Short mmCIF file of C-alpha atoms in Angstrom, two decimals:
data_model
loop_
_atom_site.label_atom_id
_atom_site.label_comp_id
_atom_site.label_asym_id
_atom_site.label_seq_id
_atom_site.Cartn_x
_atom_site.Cartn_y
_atom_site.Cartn_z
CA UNK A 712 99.97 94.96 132.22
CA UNK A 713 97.32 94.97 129.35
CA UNK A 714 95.66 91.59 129.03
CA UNK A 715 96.30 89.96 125.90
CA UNK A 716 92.70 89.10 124.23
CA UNK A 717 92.28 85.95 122.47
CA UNK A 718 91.79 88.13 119.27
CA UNK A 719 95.29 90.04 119.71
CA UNK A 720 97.07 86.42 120.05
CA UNK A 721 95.48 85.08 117.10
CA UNK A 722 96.09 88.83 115.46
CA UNK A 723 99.66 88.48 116.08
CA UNK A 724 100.04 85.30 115.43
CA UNK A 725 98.60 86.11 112.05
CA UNK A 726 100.89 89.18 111.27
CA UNK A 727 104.20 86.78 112.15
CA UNK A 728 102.84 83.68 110.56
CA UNK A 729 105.15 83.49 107.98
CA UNK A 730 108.14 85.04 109.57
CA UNK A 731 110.02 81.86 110.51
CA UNK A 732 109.99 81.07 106.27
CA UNK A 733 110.65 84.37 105.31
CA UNK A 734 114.60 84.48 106.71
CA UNK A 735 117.73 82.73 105.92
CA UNK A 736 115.96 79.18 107.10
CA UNK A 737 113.50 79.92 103.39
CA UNK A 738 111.98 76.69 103.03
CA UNK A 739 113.29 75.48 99.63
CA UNK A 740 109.92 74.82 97.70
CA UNK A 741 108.85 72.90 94.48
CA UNK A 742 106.68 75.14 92.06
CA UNK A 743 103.55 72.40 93.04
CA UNK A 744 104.25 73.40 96.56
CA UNK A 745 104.10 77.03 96.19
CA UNK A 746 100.64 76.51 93.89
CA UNK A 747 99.29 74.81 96.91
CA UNK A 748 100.72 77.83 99.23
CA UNK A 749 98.97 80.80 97.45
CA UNK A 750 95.46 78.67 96.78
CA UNK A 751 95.35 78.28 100.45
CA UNK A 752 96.28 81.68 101.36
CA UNK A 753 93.46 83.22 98.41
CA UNK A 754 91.05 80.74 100.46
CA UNK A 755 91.99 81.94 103.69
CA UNK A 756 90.83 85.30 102.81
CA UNK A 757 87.62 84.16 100.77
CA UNK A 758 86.67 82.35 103.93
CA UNK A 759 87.20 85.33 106.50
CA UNK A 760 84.70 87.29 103.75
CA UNK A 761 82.72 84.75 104.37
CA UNK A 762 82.62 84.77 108.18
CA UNK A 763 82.09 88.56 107.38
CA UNK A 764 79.01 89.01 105.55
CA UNK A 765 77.84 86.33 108.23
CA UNK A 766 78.26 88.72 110.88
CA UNK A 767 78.74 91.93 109.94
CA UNK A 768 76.05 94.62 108.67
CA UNK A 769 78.21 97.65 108.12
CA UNK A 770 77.68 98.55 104.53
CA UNK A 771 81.56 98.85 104.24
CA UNK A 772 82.27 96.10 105.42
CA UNK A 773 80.10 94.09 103.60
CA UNK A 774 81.34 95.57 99.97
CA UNK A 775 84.76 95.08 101.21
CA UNK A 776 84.02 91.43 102.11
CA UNK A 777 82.59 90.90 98.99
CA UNK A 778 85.44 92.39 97.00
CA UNK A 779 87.79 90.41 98.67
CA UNK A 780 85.74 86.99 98.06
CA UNK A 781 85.53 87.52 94.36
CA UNK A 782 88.62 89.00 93.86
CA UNK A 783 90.88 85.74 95.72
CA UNK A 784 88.14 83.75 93.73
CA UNK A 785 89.44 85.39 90.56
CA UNK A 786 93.23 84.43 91.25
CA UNK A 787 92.38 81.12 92.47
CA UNK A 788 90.53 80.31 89.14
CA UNK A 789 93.91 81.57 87.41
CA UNK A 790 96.21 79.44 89.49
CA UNK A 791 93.95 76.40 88.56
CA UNK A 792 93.74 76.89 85.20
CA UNK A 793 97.90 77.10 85.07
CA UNK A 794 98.47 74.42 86.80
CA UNK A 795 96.00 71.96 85.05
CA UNK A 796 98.22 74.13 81.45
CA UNK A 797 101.21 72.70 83.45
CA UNK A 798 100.26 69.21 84.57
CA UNK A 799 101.06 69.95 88.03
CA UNK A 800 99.06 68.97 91.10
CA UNK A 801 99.57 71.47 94.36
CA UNK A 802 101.15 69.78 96.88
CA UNK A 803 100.34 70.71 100.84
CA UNK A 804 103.88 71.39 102.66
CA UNK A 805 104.40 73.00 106.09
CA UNK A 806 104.13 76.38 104.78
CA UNK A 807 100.55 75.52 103.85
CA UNK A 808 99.87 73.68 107.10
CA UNK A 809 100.86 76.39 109.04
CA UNK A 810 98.57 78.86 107.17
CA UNK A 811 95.34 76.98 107.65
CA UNK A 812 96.32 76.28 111.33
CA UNK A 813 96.92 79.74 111.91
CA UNK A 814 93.81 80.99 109.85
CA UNK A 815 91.45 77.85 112.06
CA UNK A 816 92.53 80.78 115.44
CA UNK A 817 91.78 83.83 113.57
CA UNK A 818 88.62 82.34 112.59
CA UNK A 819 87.58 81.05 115.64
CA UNK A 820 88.59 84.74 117.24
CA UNK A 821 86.48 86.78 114.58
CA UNK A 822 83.54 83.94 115.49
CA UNK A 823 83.50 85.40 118.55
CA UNK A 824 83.24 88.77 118.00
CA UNK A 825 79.69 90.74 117.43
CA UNK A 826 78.90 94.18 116.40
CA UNK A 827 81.72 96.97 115.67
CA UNK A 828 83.91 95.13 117.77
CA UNK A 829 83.05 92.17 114.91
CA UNK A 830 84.27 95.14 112.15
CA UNK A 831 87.55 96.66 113.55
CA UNK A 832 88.51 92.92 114.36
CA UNK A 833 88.01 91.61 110.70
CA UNK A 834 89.57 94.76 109.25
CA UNK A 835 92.32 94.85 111.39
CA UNK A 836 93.01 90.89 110.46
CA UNK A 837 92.65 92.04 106.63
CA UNK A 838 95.65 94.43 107.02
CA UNK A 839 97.94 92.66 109.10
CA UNK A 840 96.79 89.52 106.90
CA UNK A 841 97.66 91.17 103.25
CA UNK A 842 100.87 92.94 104.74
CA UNK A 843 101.96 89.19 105.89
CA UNK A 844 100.58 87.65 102.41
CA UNK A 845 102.29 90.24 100.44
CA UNK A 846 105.68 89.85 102.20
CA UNK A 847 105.43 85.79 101.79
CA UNK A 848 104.20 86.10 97.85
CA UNK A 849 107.54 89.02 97.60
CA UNK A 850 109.92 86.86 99.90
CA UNK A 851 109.39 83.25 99.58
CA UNK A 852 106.73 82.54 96.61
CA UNK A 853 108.26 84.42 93.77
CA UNK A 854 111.58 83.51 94.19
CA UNK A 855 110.98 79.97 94.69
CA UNK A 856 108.84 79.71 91.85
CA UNK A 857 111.05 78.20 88.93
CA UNK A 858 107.97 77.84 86.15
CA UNK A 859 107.67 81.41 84.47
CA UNK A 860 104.42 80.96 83.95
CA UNK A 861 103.41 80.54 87.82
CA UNK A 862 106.56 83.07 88.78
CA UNK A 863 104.59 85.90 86.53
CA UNK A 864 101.03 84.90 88.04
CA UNK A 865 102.34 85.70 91.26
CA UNK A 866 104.03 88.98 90.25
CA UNK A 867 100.55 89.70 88.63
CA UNK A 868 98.56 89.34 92.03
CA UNK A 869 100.94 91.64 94.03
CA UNK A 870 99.31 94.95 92.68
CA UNK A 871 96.53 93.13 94.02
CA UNK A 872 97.38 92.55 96.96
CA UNK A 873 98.89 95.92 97.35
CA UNK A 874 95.31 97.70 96.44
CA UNK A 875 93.39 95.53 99.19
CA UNK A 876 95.74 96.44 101.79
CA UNK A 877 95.35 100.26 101.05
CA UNK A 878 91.82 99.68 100.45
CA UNK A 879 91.72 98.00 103.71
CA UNK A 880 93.70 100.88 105.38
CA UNK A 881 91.53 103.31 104.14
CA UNK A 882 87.77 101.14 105.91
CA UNK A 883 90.38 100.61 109.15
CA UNK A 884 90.54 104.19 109.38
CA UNK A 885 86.60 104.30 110.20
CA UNK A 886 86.95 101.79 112.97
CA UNK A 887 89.87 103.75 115.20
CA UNK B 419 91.53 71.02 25.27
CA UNK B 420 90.43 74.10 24.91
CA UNK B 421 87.39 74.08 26.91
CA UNK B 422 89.38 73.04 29.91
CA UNK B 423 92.02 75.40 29.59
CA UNK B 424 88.96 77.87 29.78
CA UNK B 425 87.50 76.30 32.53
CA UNK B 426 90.40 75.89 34.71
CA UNK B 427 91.34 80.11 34.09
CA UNK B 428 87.83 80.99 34.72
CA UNK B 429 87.83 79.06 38.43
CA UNK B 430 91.32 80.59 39.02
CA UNK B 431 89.92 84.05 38.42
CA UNK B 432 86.74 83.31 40.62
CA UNK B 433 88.79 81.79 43.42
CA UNK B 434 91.17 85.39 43.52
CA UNK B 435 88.21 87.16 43.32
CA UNK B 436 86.12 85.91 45.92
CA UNK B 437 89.54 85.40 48.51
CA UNK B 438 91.33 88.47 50.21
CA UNK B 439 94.20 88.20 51.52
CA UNK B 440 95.51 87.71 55.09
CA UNK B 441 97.31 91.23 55.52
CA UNK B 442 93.74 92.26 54.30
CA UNK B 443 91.66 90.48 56.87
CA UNK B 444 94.03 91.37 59.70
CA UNK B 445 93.74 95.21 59.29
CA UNK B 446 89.84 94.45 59.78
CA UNK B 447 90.60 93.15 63.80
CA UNK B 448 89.27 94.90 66.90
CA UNK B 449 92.07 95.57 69.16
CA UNK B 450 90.11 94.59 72.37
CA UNK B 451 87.51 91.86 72.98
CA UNK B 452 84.52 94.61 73.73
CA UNK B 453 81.07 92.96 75.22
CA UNK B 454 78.98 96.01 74.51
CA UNK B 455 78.48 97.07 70.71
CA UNK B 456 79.95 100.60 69.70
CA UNK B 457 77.36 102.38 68.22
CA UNK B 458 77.58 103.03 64.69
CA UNK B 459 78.14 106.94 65.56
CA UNK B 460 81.61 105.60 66.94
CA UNK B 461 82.75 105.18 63.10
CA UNK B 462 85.55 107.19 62.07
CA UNK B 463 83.72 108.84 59.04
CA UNK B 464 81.95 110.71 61.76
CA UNK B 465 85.35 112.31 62.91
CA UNK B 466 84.57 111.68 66.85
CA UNK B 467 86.98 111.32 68.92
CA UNK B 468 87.22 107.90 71.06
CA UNK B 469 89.98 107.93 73.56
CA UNK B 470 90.94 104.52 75.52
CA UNK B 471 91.45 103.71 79.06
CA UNK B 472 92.88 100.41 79.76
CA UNK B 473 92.04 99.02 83.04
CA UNK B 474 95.08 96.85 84.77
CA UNK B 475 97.23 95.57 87.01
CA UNK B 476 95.17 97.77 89.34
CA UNK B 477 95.04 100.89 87.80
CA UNK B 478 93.38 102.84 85.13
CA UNK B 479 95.89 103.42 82.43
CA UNK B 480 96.04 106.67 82.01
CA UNK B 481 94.81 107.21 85.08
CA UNK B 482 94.14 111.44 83.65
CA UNK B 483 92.95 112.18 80.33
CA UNK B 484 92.51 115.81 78.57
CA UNK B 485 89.10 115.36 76.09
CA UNK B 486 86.87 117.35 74.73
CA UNK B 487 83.58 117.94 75.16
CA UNK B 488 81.46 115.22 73.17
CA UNK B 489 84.68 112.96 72.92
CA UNK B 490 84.12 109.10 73.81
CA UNK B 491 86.05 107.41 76.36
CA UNK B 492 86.15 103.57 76.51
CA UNK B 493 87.07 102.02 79.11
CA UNK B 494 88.63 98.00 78.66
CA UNK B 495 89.24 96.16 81.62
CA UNK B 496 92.33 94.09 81.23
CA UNK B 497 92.54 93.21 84.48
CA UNK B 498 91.71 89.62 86.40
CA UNK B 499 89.68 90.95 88.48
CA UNK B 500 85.86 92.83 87.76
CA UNK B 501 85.83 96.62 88.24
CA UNK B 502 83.97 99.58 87.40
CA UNK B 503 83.78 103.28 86.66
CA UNK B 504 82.20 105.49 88.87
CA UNK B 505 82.24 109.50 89.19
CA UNK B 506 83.51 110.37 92.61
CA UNK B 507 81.06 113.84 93.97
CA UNK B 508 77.51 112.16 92.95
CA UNK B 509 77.94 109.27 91.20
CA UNK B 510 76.50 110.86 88.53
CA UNK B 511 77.51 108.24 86.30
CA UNK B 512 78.68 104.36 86.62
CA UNK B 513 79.39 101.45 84.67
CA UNK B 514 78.00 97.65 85.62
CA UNK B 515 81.19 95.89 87.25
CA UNK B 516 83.57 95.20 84.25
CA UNK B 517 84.50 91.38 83.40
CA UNK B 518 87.57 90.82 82.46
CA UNK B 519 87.78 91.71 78.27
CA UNK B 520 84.65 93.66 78.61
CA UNK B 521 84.26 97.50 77.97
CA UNK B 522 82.02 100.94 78.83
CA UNK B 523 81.87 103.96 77.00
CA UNK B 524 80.95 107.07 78.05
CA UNK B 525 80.10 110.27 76.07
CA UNK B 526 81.84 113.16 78.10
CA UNK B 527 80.10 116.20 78.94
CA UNK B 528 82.15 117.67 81.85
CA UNK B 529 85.31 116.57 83.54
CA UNK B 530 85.21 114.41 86.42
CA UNK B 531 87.06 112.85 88.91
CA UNK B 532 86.18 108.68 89.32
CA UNK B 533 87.14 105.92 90.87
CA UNK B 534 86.47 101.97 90.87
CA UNK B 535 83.97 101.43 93.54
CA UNK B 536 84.94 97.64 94.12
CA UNK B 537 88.61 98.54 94.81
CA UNK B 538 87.93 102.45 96.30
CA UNK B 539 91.75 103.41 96.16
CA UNK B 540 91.97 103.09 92.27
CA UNK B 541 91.24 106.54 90.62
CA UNK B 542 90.91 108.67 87.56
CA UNK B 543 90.61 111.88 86.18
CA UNK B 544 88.92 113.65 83.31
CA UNK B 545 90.09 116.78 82.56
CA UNK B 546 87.81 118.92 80.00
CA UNK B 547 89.88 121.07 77.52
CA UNK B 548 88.41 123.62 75.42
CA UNK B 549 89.51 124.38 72.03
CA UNK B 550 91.57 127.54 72.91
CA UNK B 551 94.08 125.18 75.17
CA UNK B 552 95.10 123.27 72.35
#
């Protein structure tokens, strides 16, 4: 039997950490809950970049860490801006909460890591991580957005989201 | 009486004199919000050709253009997020990374393939035609 690595649990827990929300038990969500939801999840990824140019030295790497910091940067400046336009203040929820607990294992995994085995760990996170984001922002976040405004932000970041994962496909590809 | 009847007539004809009007002032607006100045040579008197790549949701818009040789293209980056232009072989040529509104013109001499070298997966094409494919 293969041992399961600490990484691989966190890893999986991190490609299935928002399946229980994403079937028919959807979490019903008010539009300050899902602001709260994708600021934490832009975050998430802005601190794993972080952790990254930390530790890595792969020129790759590094670009694609930076890329990823100031692009999540970029939507999380949008999402503040509407939400101070709409009076609303995000509002953490267990979607949220489950996020950051999930992201405090994958971090604490990729701390742990040195090296190329550092590289294909953070890059394999950034896939499984944008395939799970872009599922939860498709599944859940859109449709329980009820504000236009915020419903079309988040329709705005999927092409995004859909450009890091293939960009992150495409560095993974150097690490098999 | 009569030397305010004069006076009032003469400010009315210096006031629609000195005023355009608002269909006339919004002919006169750039289209995009460009950061870099277009060089005078740009002007249309000078019958050169300046074609327009918009830059969003992820992708260069069109993301393959037929110019000719000497033809301007301008890229505008529409997008939330910075990018840039850069030829794929040699990087013979590349922008700065594009804020958002900001723009980059470049004077084409051959086609190219290019790319955005913050997001590697977006691409572009510049195809050269010569006067005989028209």
């Amino acid at each position: 039997m293969k041992k399961i690595t600490m990484f691989t649990a966190a890893l999986w827990l991190s490609t299935g950490l928002f399946a229980p929300v994403l079937g028919q038990d959807n979490p019903k969500l008010s539009d300050e809950e899902v602001a709260h939801v994708a600021v934490v999840a832009n975050q998430i990824d802005i601190d794993y970049a972080e952790i990254a140019k930390q530790k890595s030295k792969d020129a790759d790497i590094l670009k694609f860490a930076e890329t990823m910091a100031n692009d999540h940067k970029a939507v999380i400046n949008q999402a503040s801006d509407l939400v101070k336009k709409l009076g609303v203040t995000p509002k953490e929820n267990s979607v949220s909460k489950k996020l950051l607990t999930d992201a405090d294992q994958t971090k604490k995994a990729l701390q742990g890591k040195t090296g190329k085995s550092f590289n294909k760990a953070y890059i394999d996170n950034e896939v499984a991580y944008h395939k799970a984001v872009i599922n939860a922002v498709e599944g859940l976040l859109i449709p329980e957005s009820e504000n236009g405004e915020l419903k079309a932000l988040l329709q705005n970041v999927v092409p995004a989201l859909k450009t890091h994962l293939a960009h992150a496909e495409m560095v993974q590809k150097m690490y098999k | 009486m009569k030397n305010l009847i004069l006076q009032i007539f003469i400010i009315f004809f210096l006031y629609s004199c000195t005023h355009t009007s608002k269909n006339d002032s919004a002919s006169n607006e750039e289209p995009y919000a460009v950061e870099e100045d277009i060089p005078a040579q740009l002007s249309p008197q000078k019958e050169e050709t300046v074609h327009v790549v918009e830059i969003r949701q992820m992708q260069f818009v069109p993301d393959t253009i037929k110019v000719h040789k000497g033809d301007r293209i301008l890229w505008v980056n529409k997008d939330i997020m910075n990018h840039d232009v850069t030829e794929t072989s040699k990087k013979t040529w590349s922008s700065a990374p594009l804020k958002t509104g900001s723009s980059w013109t470049l004077v084409v001499t051959e086609g190219a393939d290019y790319y955005c070298s913050l997001h590697q997966v977006m691409k572009g094409k510049i195809i050269l035609q010569s006067d005989q494919n028209e």
